[in-house]
Coordinates of N, CA and C and ligand atoms in Angstrom, one line a residue:
M1 N 8.6 -123.0 -26.2 CA 9.0 -121.7 -25.9 C 8.0 -121.0 -24.9
N2 N 8.4 -120.2 -24.0 CA 7.4 -119.6 -23.1 C 7.0 -118.2 -23.5
N3 N 5.7 -117.9 -23.4 CA 5.2 -116.6 -23.6 C 5.2 -115.8 -22.4
L4 N 5.8 -114.6 -22.5 CA 5.9 -113.7 -21.4 C 5.0 -112.5 -21.6
A5 N 4.4 -112.1 -20.5 CA 3.8 -110.7 -20.5 C 4.6 -109.9 -19.5
V6 N 5.1 -108.7 -19.9 CA 5.8 -107.8 -19.0 C 4.9 -106.7 -18.6
F7 N 4.8 -106.4 -17.3 CA 4.0 -105.3 -16.8 C 4.9 -104.3 -16.3
A8 N 4.7 -103.0 -16.8 CA 5.6 -102.0 -16.5 C 4.8 -100.6 -16.4
S9 N 5.4 -99.7 -15.6 CA 4.8 -98.3 -15.5 C 5.7 -97.2 -15.9
G10 N 6.9 -97.4 -16.2 CA 7.9 -96.4 -16.3 C 8.7 -96.4 -17.6
S11 N 10.0 -96.2 -17.4 CA 10.9 -96.1 -18.5 C 11.1 -97.4 -19.3
G12 N 11.1 -98.5 -18.7 CA 11.0 -99.8 -19.4 C 12.5 -100.3 -19.7
S13 N 13.5 -99.8 -19.0 CA 14.8 -100.2 -19.4 C 15.0 -101.8 -19.1
N14 N 14.2 -102.3 -18.1 CA 14.3 -103.8 -17.9 C 13.5 -104.5 -18.9
F15 N 12.4 -103.9 -19.4 CA 11.6 -104.5 -20.5 C 12.6 -104.6 -21.7
Q16 N 13.4 -103.6 -21.9 CA 14.3 -103.5 -23.1 C 15.3 -104.6 -22.9
A17 N 15.8 -104.7 -21.7 CA 16.9 -105.7 -21.4 C 16.4 -107.1 -21.8
I18 N 15.2 -107.4 -21.3 CA 14.6 -108.8 -21.6 C 14.4 -109.0 -23.1
V19 N 13.9 -108.0 -23.8 CA 13.7 -108.1 -25.2 C 14.9 -108.3 -25.9
D20 N 16.0 -107.5 -25.6 CA 17.2 -107.6 -26.2 C 17.9 -109.0 -25.9
A21 N 17.8 -109.5 -24.7 CA 18.3 -110.9 -24.4 C 17.7 -111.9 -25.3
I22 N 16.3 -111.7 -25.5 CA 15.6 -112.7 -26.4 C 16.2 -112.6 -27.8
K23 N 16.4 -111.4 -28.3 CA 16.8 -111.1 -29.7 C 18.2 -111.7 -29.9
Q24 N 19.0 -111.6 -28.8 CA 20.4 -112.1 -28.8 C 20.5 -113.6 -28.6
G25 N 19.4 -114.2 -28.4 CA 19.3 -115.7 -28.3 C 19.7 -116.2 -26.9
Q26 N 19.7 -115.2 -26.0 CA 20.2 -115.7 -24.6 C 19.0 -116.2 -23.8
L27 N 17.7 -116.0 -24.3 CA 16.6 -116.4 -23.6 C 15.6 -116.9 -24.5
D28 N 15.2 -118.2 -24.3 CA 14.2 -118.9 -25.2 C 12.8 -118.5 -24.8
A29 N 12.3 -117.4 -25.2 CA 11.0 -116.9 -24.8 C 10.6 -115.8 -25.8
K30 N 9.3 -115.5 -25.6 CA 8.8 -114.4 -26.5 C 8.0 -113.4 -25.6
V31 N 8.3 -112.1 -25.7 CA 7.5 -111.1 -25.0 C 6.2 -110.9 -26.0
V32 N 5.1 -111.4 -25.5 CA 3.9 -111.4 -26.4 C 3.0 -110.1 -26.0
L33 N 3.2 -109.6 -24.8 CA 2.3 -108.5 -24.3 C 3.0 -107.6 -23.4
L34 N 2.8 -106.3 -23.6 CA 3.2 -105.4 -22.4 C 1.9 -104.9 -21.8
V35 N 1.8 -104.9 -20.5 CA 0.7 -104.4 -19.8 C 1.2 -103.1 -19.1
C36 N 0.5 -102.0 -19.3 CA 1.0 -100.7 -18.8 C -0.2 -99.8 -18.2
D37 N 0.1 -99.2 -17.1 CA -1.0 -98.4 -16.5 C -0.8 -96.9 -16.6
K38 N 0.2 -96.5 -17.4 CA 0.6 -95.1 -17.4 C 0.7 -94.6 -19.0
P39 N -0.3 -93.8 -19.4 CA -0.3 -93.4 -20.7 C 1.1 -92.7 -21.2
N40 N 1.8 -92.1 -20.3 CA 3.0 -91.4 -20.8 C 4.3 -92.2 -20.6
A41 N 4.1 -93.5 -20.2 CA 5.3 -94.2 -19.9 C 6.2 -94.5 -21.1
F42 N 7.5 -94.3 -21.0 CA 8.4 -94.5 -22.1 C 8.4 -95.9 -22.6
V43 N 8.1 -96.8 -21.7 CA 8.1 -98.2 -22.1 C 7.1 -98.4 -23.3
L44 N 6.1 -97.7 -23.4 CA 5.0 -97.9 -24.6 C 5.8 -97.6 -26.0
Q45 N 6.6 -96.5 -25.9 CA 7.4 -96.2 -27.2 C 8.4 -97.4 -27.5
R46 N 8.9 -98.0 -26.4 CA 9.8 -99.1 -26.6 C 9.1 -100.3 -27.3
A47 N 7.8 -100.5 -26.7 CA 7.0 -101.7 -27.3 C 6.7 -101.4 -28.7
E48 N 6.3 -100.2 -29.0 CA 6.0 -99.8 -30.4 C 7.1 -100.1 -31.3
K49 N 8.3 -99.6 -30.9 CA 9.5 -99.8 -31.7 C 9.8 -101.3 -31.9
E50 N 9.5 -102.1 -30.9 CA 9.8 -103.5 -31.0 C 8.7 -104.3 -31.7
G51 N 7.6 -103.6 -32.0 CA 6.4 -104.3 -32.6 C 5.7 -105.3 -31.6
I52 N 5.8 -104.9 -30.3 CA 5.2 -105.8 -29.2 C 3.9 -105.2 -28.9
P53 N 2.8 -105.8 -28.9 CA 1.5 -105.2 -28.6 C 1.4 -104.8 -27.1
Y54 N 0.6 -103.8 -26.8 CA 0.4 -103.5 -25.4 C -1.0 -103.3 -25.0
F55 N -1.3 -103.5 -23.8 CA -2.6 -103.2 -23.2 C -2.5 -102.1 -22.2
L56 N -2.9 -100.9 -22.6 CA -2.7 -99.7 -21.7 C -4.1 -99.5 -21.1
F57 N -4.0 -99.3 -19.8 CA -5.4 -99.0 -19.1 C -5.1 -98.0 -18.0
N58 N -6.2 -97.3 -17.6 CA -6.1 -96.3 -16.6 C -7.1 -96.9 -15.4
P59 N -6.4 -97.3 -14.3 CA -7.1 -97.9 -13.2 C -8.4 -97.0 -12.8
K60 N -8.3 -95.7 -13.0 CA -9.4 -94.8 -12.6 C -10.6 -95.1 -13.4
D61 N -10.5 -95.7 -14.5 CA -11.6 -96.0 -15.4 C -12.4 -97.2 -14.9
Y62 N -12.0 -97.8 -13.9 CA -12.6 -99.1 -13.4 C -13.1 -98.9 -12.0
P63 N -14.1 -99.6 -11.6 CA -14.6 -99.5 -10.2 C -13.6 -100.0 -9.2
N64 N -12.9 -101.0 -9.5 CA -11.9 -101.6 -8.5 C -10.8 -102.4 -9.3
K65 N -9.9 -102.9 -8.5 CA -8.8 -103.8 -9.1 C -9.4 -105.0 -9.7
T66 N -10.4 -105.6 -9.2 CA -10.9 -106.9 -9.8 C -11.4 -106.6 -11.2
A67 N -12.0 -105.4 -11.4 CA -12.6 -105.1 -12.7 C -11.5 -105.0 -13.7
Y68 N -10.4 -104.3 -13.5 CA -9.4 -104.2 -14.5 C -8.5 -105.5 -14.6
E69 N -8.3 -106.1 -13.5 CA -7.5 -107.4 -13.6 C -8.3 -108.5 -14.4
T70 N -9.6 -108.4 -14.3 CA -10.4 -109.4 -15.1 C -10.1 -109.2 -16.6
I71 N -10.1 -108.0 -17.0 CA -9.8 -107.7 -18.4 C -8.4 -108.1 -18.8
I72 N -7.4 -107.8 -17.9 CA -6.1 -108.1 -18.1 C -5.9 -109.6 -18.2
L73 N -6.5 -110.4 -17.3 CA -6.5 -111.8 -17.3 C -7.0 -112.3 -18.6
A74 N -8.1 -111.8 -19.1 CA -8.7 -112.3 -20.3 C -7.6 -112.2 -21.4
N75 N -6.9 -111.0 -21.4 CA -5.8 -110.9 -22.5 C -4.7 -111.9 -22.3
L76 N -4.3 -112.1 -21.0 CA -3.2 -113.0 -20.8 C -3.6 -114.4 -21.2
Q77 N -4.8 -114.8 -21.0 CA -5.3 -116.1 -21.3 C -5.5 -116.3 -22.8
K78 N -6.0 -115.3 -23.4 CA -6.2 -115.3 -24.9 C -4.8 -115.5 -25.6
L79 N -3.7 -114.9 -25.0 CA -2.4 -115.0 -25.6 C -1.6 -116.1 -25.1
S80 N -2.2 -117.0 -24.3 CA -1.5 -118.2 -23.7 C -0.2 -117.7 -23.0
I81 N -0.3 -116.7 -22.1 CA 0.8 -116.2 -21.4 C 1.2 -117.3 -20.3
D82 N 2.5 -117.6 -20.3 CA 3.0 -118.5 -19.3 C 3.5 -117.9 -18.1
Y83 N 4.3 -116.8 -18.2 CA 4.8 -116.1 -17.1 C 4.6 -114.6 -17.1
I84 N 4.3 -114.0 -16.1 CA 4.2 -112.6 -15.9 C 5.5 -111.9 -15.3
V85 N 6.1 -111.0 -15.9 CA 7.3 -110.4 -15.5 C 7.0 -109.0 -15.1
L86 N 7.1 -108.7 -13.9 CA 6.9 -107.3 -13.3 C 8.2 -106.5 -13.5
A87 N 8.2 -105.4 -14.3 CA 9.5 -104.7 -14.5 C 9.1 -103.2 -14.2
G88 N 9.1 -102.8 -13.0 CA 8.8 -101.4 -12.6 C 7.3 -101.2 -12.7
Y89 N 6.5 -102.2 -12.4 CA 5.0 -102.0 -12.4 C 4.7 -101.6 -11.0
M90 N 4.2 -100.5 -10.8 CA 4.1 -99.9 -9.4 C 2.7 -100.1 -8.9
R91 N 2.1 -101.3 -8.9 CA 0.9 -101.7 -8.4 C 1.0 -103.1 -7.9
L92 N 0.1 -103.3 -6.8 CA 0.1 -104.7 -6.3 C -0.7 -105.6 -7.2
I93 N -0.3 -106.8 -7.4 CA -1.2 -107.7 -8.2 C -2.3 -108.3 -7.2
G94 N -3.5 -108.3 -7.8 CA -4.6 -108.8 -6.9 C -4.9 -110.2 -7.1
E95 N -5.8 -110.7 -6.4 CA -6.2 -112.1 -6.3 C -6.6 -112.7 -7.6
T96 N -7.3 -111.8 -8.4 CA -7.9 -112.3 -9.8 C -6.7 -112.9 -10.6
I97 N -5.6 -112.2 -10.7 CA -4.4 -112.7 -11.5 C -3.6 -113.6 -10.7
L98 N -3.4 -113.3 -9.4 CA -2.5 -114.2 -8.6 C -3.0 -115.6 -8.6
S99 N -4.3 -115.8 -8.5 CA -4.9 -117.2 -8.3 C -4.7 -118.0 -9.6
K100 N -4.6 -117.3 -10.7 CA -4.4 -118.1 -12.0 C -2.9 -118.2 -12.4
Y101 N -2.0 -117.5 -11.7 CA -0.6 -117.5 -12.1 C 0.2 -117.7 -10.9
E102 N -0.1 -118.7 -10.1 CA 0.6 -119.0 -8.9 C 2.1 -119.5 -9.3
E103 N 3.1 -118.9 -8.6 CA 4.4 -119.2 -8.9 C 4.9 -118.9 -10.3
K104 N 4.1 -118.1 -11.0 CA 4.4 -117.7 -12.4 C 4.5 -116.2 -12.6
I105 N 4.6 -115.5 -11.5 CA 4.8 -114.1 -11.6 C 6.0 -113.7 -10.8
V106 N 6.9 -112.9 -11.5 CA 8.1 -112.6 -10.8 C 8.2 -111.0 -10.9
N107 N 9.0 -110.5 -9.9 CA 9.3 -109.0 -9.8 C 10.8 -108.7 -9.6
I108 N 11.2 -107.6 -10.0 CA 12.5 -107.1 -9.7 C 12.4 -105.8 -8.8
H109 N 13.3 -105.8 -7.9 CA 13.2 -104.6 -6.9 C 14.6 -104.2 -6.7
P110 N 14.8 -102.8 -6.6 CA 16.1 -102.2 -6.5 C 16.6 -102.2 -5.1
S111 N 16.6 -103.2 -4.3 CA 17.2 -103.3 -3.0 C 17.5 -104.8 -2.6
L112 N 18.1 -105.0 -1.5 CA 18.3 -106.3 -1.0 C 17.1 -106.5 -0.1
L113 N 16.0 -107.0 -0.6 CA 14.8 -107.3 0.2 C 15.1 -108.2 1.3
P114 N 14.6 -108.2 2.4 CA 13.4 -107.4 2.8 C 13.7 -105.9 3.2
A115 N 15.0 -105.4 3.0 CA 15.3 -104.0 3.2 C 14.7 -103.1 2.1
F116 N 14.2 -102.1 2.4 CA 13.7 -101.0 1.6 C 12.6 -101.4 0.5
P117 N 11.5 -102.0 1.0 CA 10.5 -102.3 0.0 C 9.8 -101.0 -0.4
G118 N 8.9 -101.2 -1.4 CA 8.0 -100.0 -1.9 C 8.7 -99.0 -2.8
K119 N 8.2 -97.8 -2.7 CA 8.8 -96.8 -3.7 C 10.2 -96.3 -3.2
D120 N 10.9 -95.9 -4.3 CA 12.1 -95.1 -4.0 C 13.1 -95.9 -3.1
A121 N 13.3 -97.2 -3.5 CA 14.2 -98.0 -2.7 C 15.6 -97.5 -2.7
I122 N 16.0 -96.8 -3.8 CA 17.4 -96.3 -3.8 C 17.5 -95.1 -2.9
G123 N 16.6 -94.2 -3.0 CA 16.6 -93.1 -2.0 C 16.5 -93.5 -0.6
Q124 N 15.7 -94.6 -0.3 CA 15.6 -95.1 1.1 C 17.0 -95.6 1.5
A125 N 17.7 -96.3 0.6 CA 19.0 -96.8 1.0 C 20.0 -95.7 1.3
L126 N 20.0 -94.7 0.4 CA 20.9 -93.5 0.6 C 20.6 -92.9 2.0
Q127 N 19.3 -92.7 2.2 CA 18.8 -92.0 3.4 C 19.3 -92.8 4.7
A128 N 19.2 -94.1 4.6 CA 19.6 -95.0 5.7 C 21.1 -95.0 6.0
G129 N 21.8 -94.6 5.0 CA 23.3 -94.5 5.1 C 24.0 -96.0 5.1
V130 N 23.3 -96.9 4.4 CA 23.9 -98.3 4.4 C 25.0 -98.2 3.3
K131 N 26.0 -99.1 3.5 CA 27.1 -99.2 2.5 C 26.9 -100.1 1.4
V132 N 25.8 -101.0 1.5 CA 25.5 -102.0 0.5 C 24.1 -102.0 0.2
T133 N 23.7 -102.0 -1.0 CA 22.3 -102.2 -1.3 C 22.3 -103.2 -2.5
G134 N 21.3 -103.3 -3.3 CA 21.4 -104.3 -4.4 C 20.1 -104.4 -5.2
V135 N 19.9 -105.7 -5.7 CA 18.8 -106.0 -6.6 C 18.2 -107.4 -6.1
T136 N 16.9 -107.5 -6.0 CA 16.3 -108.8 -5.7 C 15.3 -109.1 -6.8
I137 N 15.3 -110.4 -7.1 CA 14.2 -110.9 -8.0 C 13.4 -112.0 -7.1
H138 N 12.1 -111.8 -7.1 CA 11.3 -112.7 -6.2 C 10.1 -113.0 -6.9
Y139 N 9.5 -114.2 -6.4 CA 8.1 -114.5 -6.8 C 7.1 -113.5 -6.2
V140 N 6.0 -113.3 -6.8 CA 5.1 -112.2 -6.4 C 3.9 -112.9 -5.6
D141 N 3.6 -112.4 -4.4 CA 2.5 -112.7 -3.7 C 1.6 -111.4 -3.5
E142 N 0.7 -111.5 -2.5 CA -0.2 -110.3 -2.4 C 0.4 -109.1 -1.7
G143 N 1.6 -109.3 -1.2 CA 2.3 -108.1 -0.5 C 3.1 -107.2 -1.3
M144 N 3.6 -106.2 -0.7 CA 4.4 -105.2 -1.4 C 5.9 -105.6 -1.4
D145 N 6.4 -106.2 -2.5 CA 7.8 -106.6 -2.6 C 8.1 -107.6 -1.6
T146 N 7.1 -108.5 -1.4 CA 7.3 -109.7 -0.6 C 7.2 -110.9 -1.5
G147 N 7.3 -112.1 -1.0 CA 7.3 -113.3 -1.9 C 8.7 -113.9 -1.9
T148 N 8.7 -115.2 -2.1 CA 10.0 -115.9 -2.0 C 11.0 -115.3 -2.9
I149 N 12.2 -115.2 -2.3 CA 13.3 -114.6 -3.1 C 14.0 -115.6 -4.0
I150 N 14.2 -115.3 -5.3 CA 14.8 -116.1 -6.2 C 16.3 -115.9 -6.3
D151 N 16.7 -114.7 -6.4 CA 18.1 -114.3 -6.5 C 18.3 -112.9 -6.1
Q152 N 19.5 -112.6 -5.6 CA 19.9 -111.3 -5.2 C 21.3 -110.9 -5.6
H153 N 21.6 -109.6 -5.8 CA 23.0 -109.2 -6.2 C 23.2 -107.9 -5.5
A154 N 24.4 -107.9 -4.7 CA 24.7 -106.7 -3.9 C 25.4 -105.7 -4.8
V155 N 25.2 -104.4 -4.4 CA 25.8 -103.2 -5.1 C 26.4 -102.3 -3.9
S156 N 27.7 -102.0 -4.0 CA 28.2 -101.2 -2.9 C 27.9 -99.7 -3.2
I157 N 27.7 -99.0 -2.1 CA 27.4 -97.5 -2.1 C 28.7 -96.8 -1.7
S158 N 29.1 -95.9 -2.6 CA 30.3 -95.1 -2.2 C 29.8 -93.8 -1.5
P159 N 30.7 -93.2 -0.8 CA 30.4 -92.0 -0.1 C 29.9 -90.9 -0.9
D160 N 30.4 -90.9 -2.2 CA 30.1 -89.8 -3.1 C 28.9 -90.2 -4.1
D161 N 28.2 -91.3 -3.8 CA 27.1 -91.7 -4.7 C 25.9 -90.8 -4.5
T162 N 25.4 -90.4 -5.6 CA 24.1 -89.6 -5.6 C 22.9 -90.6 -5.9
K163 N 21.8 -90.1 -5.9 CA 20.6 -91.0 -6.3 C 20.8 -91.5 -7.8
E164 N 21.2 -90.5 -8.6 CA 21.5 -90.9 -10.1 C 22.6 -91.9 -10.2
S165 N 23.7 -91.6 -9.6 CA 24.9 -92.6 -9.8 C 24.5 -94.0 -9.3
L166 N 23.8 -94.0 -8.1 CA 23.5 -95.3 -7.5 C 22.5 -96.0 -8.4
Q167 N 21.5 -95.2 -8.9 CA 20.5 -95.9 -9.8 C 21.1 -96.5 -11.0
K168 N 22.2 -95.8 -11.5 CA 22.8 -96.3 -12.8 C 23.5 -97.6 -12.4
K169 N 24.2 -97.7 -11.2 CA 24.9 -99.0 -10.9 C 23.9 -100.1 -10.6
V170 N 22.8 -99.7 -10.0 CA 21.7 -100.8 -9.7 C 21.1 -101.3 -11.0
Q171 N 20.9 -100.3 -11.9 CA 20.2 -100.7 -13.1 C 21.1 -101.5 -14.1
E172 N 22.4 -101.2 -13.9 CA 23.3 -102.1 -14.8 C 23.2 -103.5 -14.3
I173 N 23.1 -103.7 -13.0 CA 23.0 -105.1 -12.4 C 21.6 -105.6 -12.8
E174 N 20.5 -104.9 -12.7 CA 19.2 -105.4 -13.0 C 19.1 -105.9 -14.5
H175 N 19.8 -105.2 -15.4 CA 19.7 -105.5 -16.9 C 20.4 -106.8 -17.1
Q176 N 21.3 -107.2 -16.3 CA 22.1 -108.5 -16.5 C 21.3 -109.6 -15.7
L177 N 20.9 -109.2 -14.5 CA 20.3 -110.2 -13.6 C 18.9 -110.7 -14.0
Y178 N 18.1 -109.8 -14.5 CA 16.7 -110.2 -14.9 C 16.7 -111.3 -16.0
P179 N 17.3 -111.0 -17.1 CA 17.4 -112.0 -18.2 C 18.0 -113.4 -17.7
S180 N 19.1 -113.2 -16.9 CA 19.7 -114.6 -16.5 C 18.8 -115.3 -15.5
V181 N 18.2 -114.6 -14.7 CA 17.3 -115.3 -13.7 C 16.1 -116.0 -14.5
L182 N 15.6 -115.2 -15.4 CA 14.4 -115.6 -16.3 C 14.9 -117.0 -17.1
K183 N 16.0 -116.9 -17.5 CA 16.5 -118.0 -18.3 C 16.6 -119.3 -17.4
R184 N 17.1 -119.1 -16.2 CA 17.0 -120.3 -15.3 C 15.7 -120.7 -14.8
L185 N 14.8 -119.7 -14.7 CA 13.4 -120.0 -14.3 C 12.7 -120.8 -15.4
L186 N 12.9 -120.3 -16.6 CA 12.2 -121.0 -17.7 C 12.7 -122.4 -17.9
K187 N 14.0 -122.6 -17.6 CA 14.6 -123.9 -17.7 C 14.3 -124.8 -16.4
K188 N 13.6 -124.2 -15.5 CA 13.1 -124.8 -14.2 C 14.5 -125.2 -13.4
I189 N 15.5 -124.3 -13.5 CA 16.6 -124.6 -12.6 C 16.9 -123.6 -11.6
V190 N 15.8 -123.1 -11.1 CA 15.9 -122.0 -10.0 C 15.7 -122.8 -8.7
N191 N 16.6 -122.5 -7.7 CA 16.5 -123.0 -6.4 C 16.0 -121.9 -5.5
T192 N 14.9 -122.1 -4.7 CA 14.5 -121.0 -3.8 C 14.6 -121.6 -2.4
Ligands
GAR1 C1 13.5 -100.7 -11.6 O1 14.7 -100.2 -10.9 C2 12.8 -101.8 -10.7 O2 13.7 -102.5 -9.9 C3 11.9 -100.8 -9.9 O3 11.5 -99.9 -10.8 C4 12.5 -99.6 -11.8 C5 12.0 -99.7 -13.2 O4 12.8 -99.2 -14.1 N1 10.8 -101.6 -9.3 C6 10.4 -101.3 -8.1 O5 10.8 -100.3 -7.4 C7 9.3 -102.2 -7.6 N2 8.9 -102.0 -6.3 P1 12.6 -99.5 -15.7 O6 11.3 -98.9 -16.0 O7 13.7 -98.7 -16.3 O8 12.8 -100.9 -16.0

């Protein structure tokens, strides 16, 4: 069985989808650790409810990324983490962690990358007036939402979609797609 660490900064609906998929036997893995950089993030309450330990840190308490990633890495290694799953973690992963988890870090992003990387991908899609956006799951490299694409799923945008309605449609797809891609990844049947 694979040990997962989920990194998240926000509500944690994807964290929950992964935990639920494991509980329902859809995914042969264990979420061993949540890493979070925001003290008010709702994902922390989800972790507490699920009895999953978390490492909460404030980047401002450290001189640089290497300093806090060194501590995160020590936690990951202590817990024998096999894969790092980014689920709304709004920071770039640095060399300290990347070099030890090559091809073992994945991210989900609410657009059809390479379109609309970075923050507020859903707002960016609405602003651009595109008729189709979607969800991308990709390996993580040093860039912002770059890295080899593992899977994508399109979501159509209706003329009356608001940011809220589009986010709801996108997240419904995310909650299905992330567990199913992780399942294939852990079984090593992902083609990129
Ligand atoms: C998700 O929609 C995820 O795709 C996005 O943050 C949201 C987190 O939601 N990630 C990015 O934008 C990464 N650049 P959640 O906290 O409810 O899982």
